[in-house]
Amino acid sequence: MTGLHVLVTQPWDDYALIDSGGGRKLERYGDLRFIRPEAQAMWQPAAADWQADGEFVGGSDEEGGGRWNLDPRVPARWPVARGPVRFYASNTPFRHLGFFPDMGGQWDWMRQQVAGRRGMRVLNMFGYTGVGSLIAAEAGAEVTHVDASKKAVAAARENATLSGLGVAPVRWLIDDALKFMRREVRRGSKYHGILLDPPKYGRGPDGEIWQLERDLPELVQLARQLLADDAAFLVLTVYAIRLSALALDALMAEVLGDLGGVITSGDMAVREEARGLLLPTAIFSRWQPA
C-alpha cells in the first residue's frame, strides 16, 4: 500500500452537500433541502442560519431512532438522477433519503470498468434500492442484485422502471448475503465485477444475523471465489467508523493477493459547496487488475 486515498463525490445536479458543521449537515436532494446529524462535522458551519424543508432530530446512531420534522409540502418521494439513471429519494426512518450520495464516486468508477466490455456480469451485494445495479446495467452489464429486504428490492425494481430499465438484464433477489454467496460458490458461478456494501448490523429474510466485524472476512473470501479469471473489479465500502481503511486494505491484500493487480483503499468523502471542505463518510477498498 502506497498510502490512503480519498475518493471524493462532487456536487451534481440533483444532490449537494451545501454546508456542514456543529455536528450537522445541510444537503440538497433535487429541489428540497434537509438537515441531518453528522458527527464528523466538527467544525463550525459557513452560515449561521440554515433554511431547510425538513430536519432529522434525535436518535443516537445510524441504526435508527429519531424522527423527521418535515414541511407539509415535502412529498412521500420524488425522482432524482445520477446521469441517465433515475431513482426515488424519500425520507426514511433511518435518517437517510433512500440512497447514499457519497457512493457517487464509486458508481462513476464502476461504470468506467463496465462500459465497453461485452458479456460483463456484475454482482451487487446488499444492493438496497438498486442505484449501483442500475448504473452497471445502463452501462451494459448483466446484473445480479441481492438484498435481504423485500421492501428494498421492491424499491429497486421501481427505480428500474423509473430509469427505463425495467426490462434490463437484472436479477432481483431477496436473500441472505452469506447464504447466497456460499451457494453461488458451490454452483461455480463467476462474476466480472462485485460490489460489496455491507451494513454494520443486519438481518436476513429468515432472521439470519449479520455482524460486520465477525462476517466481513468470510464475505470477502467468498467474493474472491466468485471472481472470474478475467474479472475487472471488486469494490468494498464500509460505513463502520470503528474500522480503519488500513484494516480493509490488509484484508483485501490477504484474500486477493494471489491475483496480482492493484488494491486501492482509503476514505470516501463528499465535497461541501460552501467552502470546498471534504466531509468523510465511509471507508473503502477496491481491487482491479494491473
Tab-separated table of C-alpha atoms in Angstrom:
chain	number	residue	atom	x	y	z
A	1	MET	CA	0.000	0.000	0.000
A	2	THR	CA	1.362	3.394	-1.008
A	3	GLY	CA	-0.843	5.477	1.287
A	4	LEU	CA	-4.510	6.100	1.877
A	5	HIS	CA	-6.547	7.605	-0.939
A	6	VAL	CA	-9.565	9.907	-0.764
A	7	LEU	CA	-12.422	9.248	-3.179
A	8	VAL	CA	-14.418	12.473	-3.439
A	9	THR	CA	-18.009	12.787	-4.619
A	10	GLN	CA	-18.590	16.238	-6.066
A	11	PRO	CA	-21.967	18.043	-6.026
A	12	TRP	CA	-24.179	17.184	-9.001
A	13	ASP	CA	-27.464	18.491	-10.423
A	14	ASP	CA	-29.715	16.544	-8.041
A	15	TYR	CA	-27.527	16.421	-4.932
A	16	ALA	CA	-25.232	18.719	-2.981
A	17	LEU	CA	-23.731	18.984	0.476
A	18	ILE	CA	-24.476	22.679	0.899
A	19	ASP	CA	-22.944	23.351	4.315
A	20	SER	CA	-21.803	21.411	7.357
A	21	GLY	CA	-20.635	21.951	10.907
A	22	GLY	CA	-21.671	21.794	14.535
A	23	GLY	CA	-22.481	18.107	14.241
A	24	ARG	CA	-24.968	18.604	11.391
A	25	LYS	CA	-25.075	18.843	7.606
A	26	LEU	CA	-27.348	20.688	5.157
A	27	GLU	CA	-27.980	18.840	1.891
A	28	ARG	CA	-29.998	19.347	-1.286
A	29	TYR	CA	-31.887	16.426	-2.842
A	30	GLY	CA	-33.398	17.692	-6.059
A	31	ASP	CA	-35.077	20.984	-5.114
A	32	LEU	CA	-35.511	20.089	-1.434
A	33	ARG	CA	-33.144	20.828	1.448
A	34	PHE	CA	-32.716	18.746	4.583
A	35	ILE	CA	-30.659	18.872	7.777
A	36	ARG	CA	-29.271	15.665	9.247
A	37	PRO	CA	-26.948	14.854	12.170
A	38	GLU	CA	-23.293	14.367	11.209
A	39	ALA	CA	-20.845	13.531	13.998
A	40	GLN	CA	-17.771	14.079	11.807
A	41	ALA	CA	-18.699	17.697	11.004
A	42	MET	CA	-16.685	19.006	13.954
A	43	TRP	CA	-16.053	22.475	12.510
A	44	GLN	CA	-18.379	25.478	12.514
A	45	PRO	CA	-20.830	25.898	9.614
A	46	ALA	CA	-20.235	28.579	6.998
A	47	ALA	CA	-23.705	30.068	7.529
A	48	ALA	CA	-25.353	30.696	10.880
A	49	ASP	CA	-28.926	30.239	9.634
A	50	TRP	CA	-29.894	27.209	7.559
A	51	GLN	CA	-33.159	27.168	5.630
A	52	ALA	CA	-34.452	23.644	5.083
A	53	ASP	CA	-37.593	21.705	4.184
A	54	GLY	CA	-37.026	19.197	6.958
A	55	GLU	CA	-34.686	18.033	9.697
A	56	PHE	CA	-33.954	14.671	11.251
A	57	VAL	CA	-33.710	15.025	15.039
A	58	GLY	CA	-32.976	12.644	17.897
A	59	GLY	CA	-31.578	9.151	17.674
A	60	SER	CA	-28.150	8.093	18.828
A	61	ASP	CA	-26.678	6.266	15.827
A	62	GLU	CA	-27.149	5.266	12.204
A	63	GLU	CA	-29.166	2.174	13.116
A	64	GLY	CA	-32.371	4.063	13.843
A	65	GLY	CA	-34.179	6.201	16.343
A	66	GLY	CA	-35.164	9.814	15.976
A	67	ARG	CA	-37.702	11.316	13.620
A	68	TRP	CA	-38.132	13.660	10.681
A	69	ASN	CA	-39.722	17.082	11.138
A	70	LEU	CA	-40.876	17.862	7.603
A	71	ASP	CA	-42.596	20.747	5.881
A	72	PRO	CA	-46.061	19.610	4.720
A	73	ARG	CA	-45.085	20.258	1.107
A	74	VAL	CA	-42.410	17.516	1.155
A	75	PRO	CA	-43.773	14.580	-0.879
A	76	ALA	CA	-43.554	10.952	0.197
A	77	ARG	CA	-40.954	10.503	-2.551
A	78	TRP	CA	-39.625	12.401	-5.544
A	79	PRO	CA	-37.402	11.499	-8.533
A	80	VAL	CA	-33.715	12.422	-8.734
A	81	ALA	CA	-30.997	11.298	-11.121
A	82	ARG	CA	-27.327	10.451	-11.452
A	83	GLY	CA	-26.583	10.811	-15.131
A	84	PRO	CA	-29.050	8.700	-17.144
A	85	VAL	CA	-30.172	6.672	-14.112
A	86	ARG	CA	-33.238	7.941	-12.254
A	87	PHE	CA	-34.392	6.863	-8.805
A	88	TYR	CA	-36.602	7.996	-5.949
A	89	ALA	CA	-35.496	9.947	-2.893
A	90	SER	CA	-37.564	9.672	0.299
A	91	ASN	CA	-37.241	10.485	3.990
A	92	THR	CA	-36.659	7.088	5.595
A	93	PRO	CA	-36.956	6.280	9.325
A	94	PHE	CA	-33.184	5.578	9.312
A	95	ARG	CA	-32.315	9.265	8.689
A	96	HIS	CA	-31.061	8.775	5.117
A	97	LEU	CA	-33.042	9.520	1.958
A	98	GLY	CA	-33.297	6.228	0.111
A	99	PHE	CA	-29.804	6.206	-1.412
A	100	PHE	CA	-26.272	7.116	-0.377
A	101	PRO	CA	-24.990	10.078	-2.421
A	102	ASP	CA	-21.388	9.640	-1.282
A	103	MET	CA	-21.362	6.474	-3.416
A	104	GLY	CA	-21.335	8.725	-6.482
A	105	GLY	CA	-17.591	8.414	-6.915
A	106	GLN	CA	-17.743	4.626	-6.658
A	107	TRP	CA	-20.639	4.429	-9.132
A	108	ASP	CA	-18.740	6.523	-11.666
A	109	TRP	CA	-15.605	4.405	-11.310
A	110	MET	CA	-17.598	1.166	-11.583
A	111	ARG	CA	-19.346	2.416	-14.703
A	112	GLN	CA	-15.960	3.066	-16.307
A	113	GLN	CA	-14.934	-0.541	-15.624
A	114	VAL	CA	-18.159	-1.870	-17.159
A	115	ALA	CA	-18.590	0.378	-20.194
A	116	GLY	CA	-17.449	-1.115	-23.490
A	117	ARG	CA	-16.965	-4.653	-22.157
A	118	ARG	CA	-19.152	-7.355	-23.677
A	119	GLY	CA	-20.657	-10.087	-21.512
A	120	MET	CA	-19.913	-8.298	-18.234
A	121	ARG	CA	-21.557	-9.944	-15.188
A	122	VAL	CA	-21.823	-7.803	-12.047
A	123	LEU	CA	-22.905	-8.871	-8.555
A	124	ASN	CA	-24.251	-6.176	-6.206
A	125	MET	CA	-24.486	-7.480	-2.634
A	126	PHE	CA	-26.538	-5.535	-0.075
A	127	GLY	CA	-27.849	-3.738	-3.151
A	128	TYR	CA	-30.526	-1.730	-1.280
A	129	THR	CA	-32.606	0.455	-3.636
A	130	GLY	CA	-30.537	-0.517	-6.648
A	131	VAL	CA	-28.764	2.618	-7.838
A	132	GLY	CA	-25.430	0.809	-8.244
A	133	SER	CA	-27.169	-2.078	-10.015
A	134	LEU	CA	-28.911	0.275	-12.436
A	135	ILE	CA	-25.728	2.192	-13.200
A	136	ALA	CA	-23.990	-1.087	-14.060
A	137	ALA	CA	-26.984	-2.267	-16.118
A	138	GLU	CA	-27.219	1.033	-18.008
A	139	ALA	CA	-23.519	0.671	-18.863
A	140	GLY	CA	-24.221	-2.732	-20.414
A	141	ALA	CA	-23.710	-5.300	-17.644
A	142	GLU	CA	-25.846	-8.267	-16.701
A	143	VAL	CA	-26.511	-7.677	-13.006
A	144	THR	CA	-27.427	-9.828	-10.009
A	145	HIS	CA	-28.847	-7.625	-7.240
A	146	VAL	CA	-29.142	-9.163	-3.762
A	147	ASP	CA	-30.673	-7.670	-0.618
A	148	ALA	CA	-32.322	-9.230	2.426
A	149	SER	CA	-35.126	-6.649	2.496
A	150	LYS	CA	-38.237	-7.292	0.397
A	151	LYS	CA	-39.090	-3.578	0.691
A	152	ALA	CA	-35.652	-2.511	-0.577
A	153	VAL	CA	-35.798	-4.870	-3.572
A	154	ALA	CA	-39.301	-3.622	-4.418
A	155	ALA	CA	-37.973	-0.045	-4.342
A	156	ALA	CA	-35.070	-1.082	-6.576
A	157	ARG	CA	-37.464	-2.523	-9.144
A	158	GLU	CA	-39.466	0.721	-9.086
A	159	ASN	CA	-36.260	2.654	-9.673
A	160	ALA	CA	-35.503	0.397	-12.639
A	161	THR	CA	-38.877	1.221	-14.167
A	162	LEU	CA	-38.339	4.946	-13.493
A	163	SER	CA	-34.980	4.732	-15.314
A	164	GLY	CA	-36.456	2.922	-18.313
A	165	LEU	CA	-34.508	-0.180	-17.303
A	166	GLY	CA	-37.464	-2.345	-16.313
A	167	VAL	CA	-36.527	-4.982	-18.883
A	168	ALA	CA	-32.750	-4.698	-18.389
A	169	PRO	CA	-30.922	-7.969	-17.574
A	170	VAL	CA	-31.092	-7.630	-13.771
A	171	ARG	CA	-31.915	-10.479	-11.390
A	172	TRP	CA	-33.646	-9.039	-8.302
A	173	LEU	CA	-33.117	-11.446	-5.379
A	174	ILE	CA	-34.229	-11.355	-1.737
A	175	ASP	CA	-31.701	-13.467	0.143
A	176	ASP	CA	-29.213	-13.599	2.979
A	177	ALA	CA	-25.833	-12.414	1.708
A	178	LEU	CA	-23.590	-15.194	3.020
A	179	LYS	CA	-26.045	-17.990	2.235
A	180	PHE	CA	-26.456	-16.732	-1.331
A	181	MET	CA	-22.717	-16.371	-1.915
A	182	ARG	CA	-21.968	-19.822	-0.468
A	183	ARG	CA	-24.497	-21.328	-2.880
A	184	GLU	CA	-23.008	-19.387	-5.790
A	185	VAL	CA	-19.549	-20.743	-4.941
A	186	ARG	CA	-20.903	-24.313	-4.895
A	187	ARG	CA	-22.585	-23.695	-8.273
A	188	GLY	CA	-19.335	-22.476	-9.764
A	189	SER	CA	-20.816	-19.051	-10.630
A	190	LYS	CA	-18.413	-16.324	-11.714
A	191	TYR	CA	-18.687	-12.535	-11.955
A	192	HIS	CA	-16.539	-9.905	-13.659
A	193	GLY	CA	-17.356	-7.246	-11.098
A	194	ILE	CA	-18.541	-7.368	-7.484
A	195	LEU	CA	-19.836	-4.515	-5.330
A	196	LEU	CA	-19.997	-5.179	-1.564
A	197	ASP	CA	-21.717	-2.543	0.596
A	198	PRO	CA	-22.422	-4.315	3.903
A	199	PRO	CA	-24.089	-2.646	6.905
A	200	LYS	CA	-22.705	-2.761	10.418
A	201	TYR	CA	-25.609	-4.934	11.536
A	202	GLY	CA	-28.454	-6.587	9.673
A	203	ARG	CA	-30.916	-9.439	9.458
A	204	GLY	CA	-31.552	-11.851	6.616
A	205	PRO	CA	-35.056	-12.702	5.373
A	206	ASP	CA	-35.199	-15.701	7.745
A	207	GLY	CA	-33.772	-13.868	10.746
A	208	GLU	CA	-30.089	-14.516	9.977
A	209	ILE	CA	-27.806	-12.166	11.904
A	210	TRP	CA	-25.163	-10.133	10.057
A	211	GLN	CA	-22.325	-8.606	12.130
A	212	LEU	CA	-19.718	-6.696	10.166
A	213	GLU	CA	-16.609	-7.384	12.232
A	214	ARG	CA	-17.449	-11.098	12.510
A	215	ASP	CA	-18.688	-11.769	8.976
A	216	LEU	CA	-16.676	-9.423	6.752
A	217	PRO	CA	-13.673	-11.774	6.314
A	218	GLU	CA	-15.893	-14.594	5.009
A	219	LEU	CA	-17.747	-12.147	2.750
A	220	VAL	CA	-14.509	-11.063	1.059
A	221	GLN	CA	-13.254	-14.649	0.797
A	222	LEU	CA	-16.492	-15.721	-0.900
A	223	ALA	CA	-16.291	-12.746	-3.247
A	224	ARG	CA	-12.741	-13.777	-4.193
A	225	GLN	CA	-14.005	-17.238	-5.156
A	226	LEU	CA	-16.740	-15.708	-7.301
A	227	LEU	CA	-14.387	-13.515	-9.348
A	228	ALA	CA	-13.905	-14.671	-12.929
A	229	ASP	CA	-10.393	-15.157	-14.287
A	230	ASP	CA	-10.875	-12.018	-16.400
A	231	ALA	CA	-12.589	-10.028	-13.638
A	232	ALA	CA	-12.481	-6.228	-13.760
A	233	PHE	CA	-13.122	-5.141	-10.162
A	234	LEU	CA	-14.136	-5.841	-6.593
A	235	VAL	CA	-15.344	-2.863	-4.535
A	236	LEU	CA	-15.873	-2.940	-0.763
A	237	THR	CA	-17.393	0.018	1.103
A	238	VAL	CA	-17.886	0.177	4.871
A	239	TYR	CA	-19.658	2.787	6.987
A	240	ALA	CA	-18.483	1.491	10.377
A	241	ILE	CA	-16.357	4.263	11.840
A	242	ARG	CA	-14.623	1.885	14.292
A	243	LEU	CA	-12.902	0.151	11.383
A	244	SER	CA	-9.942	1.636	9.540
A	245	ALA	CA	-9.204	1.706	5.829
A	246	LEU	CA	-5.868	0.139	6.778
A	247	ALA	CA	-7.745	-2.894	8.099
A	248	LEU	CA	-9.777	-3.214	4.887
A	249	ASP	CA	-6.603	-2.897	2.828
A	250	ALA	CA	-4.867	-5.678	4.786
A	251	LEU	CA	-7.891	-7.976	4.461
A	252	MET	CA	-8.182	-7.390	0.713
A	253	ALA	CA	-4.437	-7.895	0.227
A	254	GLU	CA	-4.561	-11.199	2.118
A	255	VAL	CA	-7.565	-12.579	0.213
A	256	LEU	CA	-6.840	-11.200	-3.266
A	257	GLY	CA	-3.058	-11.083	-3.185
A	258	ASP	CA	-2.713	-14.097	-5.462
A	259	LEU	CA	-4.489	-12.192	-8.245
A	260	GLY	CA	-1.855	-9.507	-8.542
A	261	GLY	CA	-3.405	-6.291	-9.732
A	262	VAL	CA	-3.900	-3.100	-7.746
A	263	ILE	CA	-5.649	-2.558	-4.404
A	264	THR	CA	-6.696	0.993	-3.542
A	265	SER	CA	-8.005	1.832	-0.064
A	266	GLY	CA	-8.938	4.951	1.816
A	267	ASP	CA	-11.707	7.365	2.736
A	268	MET	CA	-14.865	8.271	0.874
A	269	ALA	CA	-15.908	11.904	1.211
A	270	VAL	CA	-18.362	14.476	-0.128
A	271	ARG	CA	-17.201	17.954	-1.092
A	272	GLU	CA	-19.101	20.778	0.575
A	273	GLU	CA	-20.339	23.578	-1.691
A	274	ALA	CA	-19.927	26.399	0.827
A	275	ARG	CA	-16.148	26.166	1.331
A	276	GLY	CA	-14.978	23.077	-0.519
A	277	LEU	CA	-14.395	21.150	2.713
A	278	LEU	CA	-14.339	17.374	2.492
A	279	LEU	CA	-16.788	15.599	4.788
A	280	PRO	CA	-15.670	11.973	5.360
A	281	THR	CA	-18.497	9.443	5.241
A	282	ALA	CA	-17.094	5.920	4.835
A	283	ILE	CA	-14.004	3.845	4.066
A	284	PHE	CA	-13.395	1.675	1.042
A	285	SER	CA	-11.043	-0.801	-0.583
A	286	ARG	CA	-11.163	-1.957	-4.181
A	287	TRP	CA	-9.227	-4.325	-6.400
A	288	GLN	CA	-8.675	-4.153	-10.141
A	289	PRO	CA	-6.261	-5.951	-12.475
A	290	ALA	CA	-2.987	-4.221	-13.275
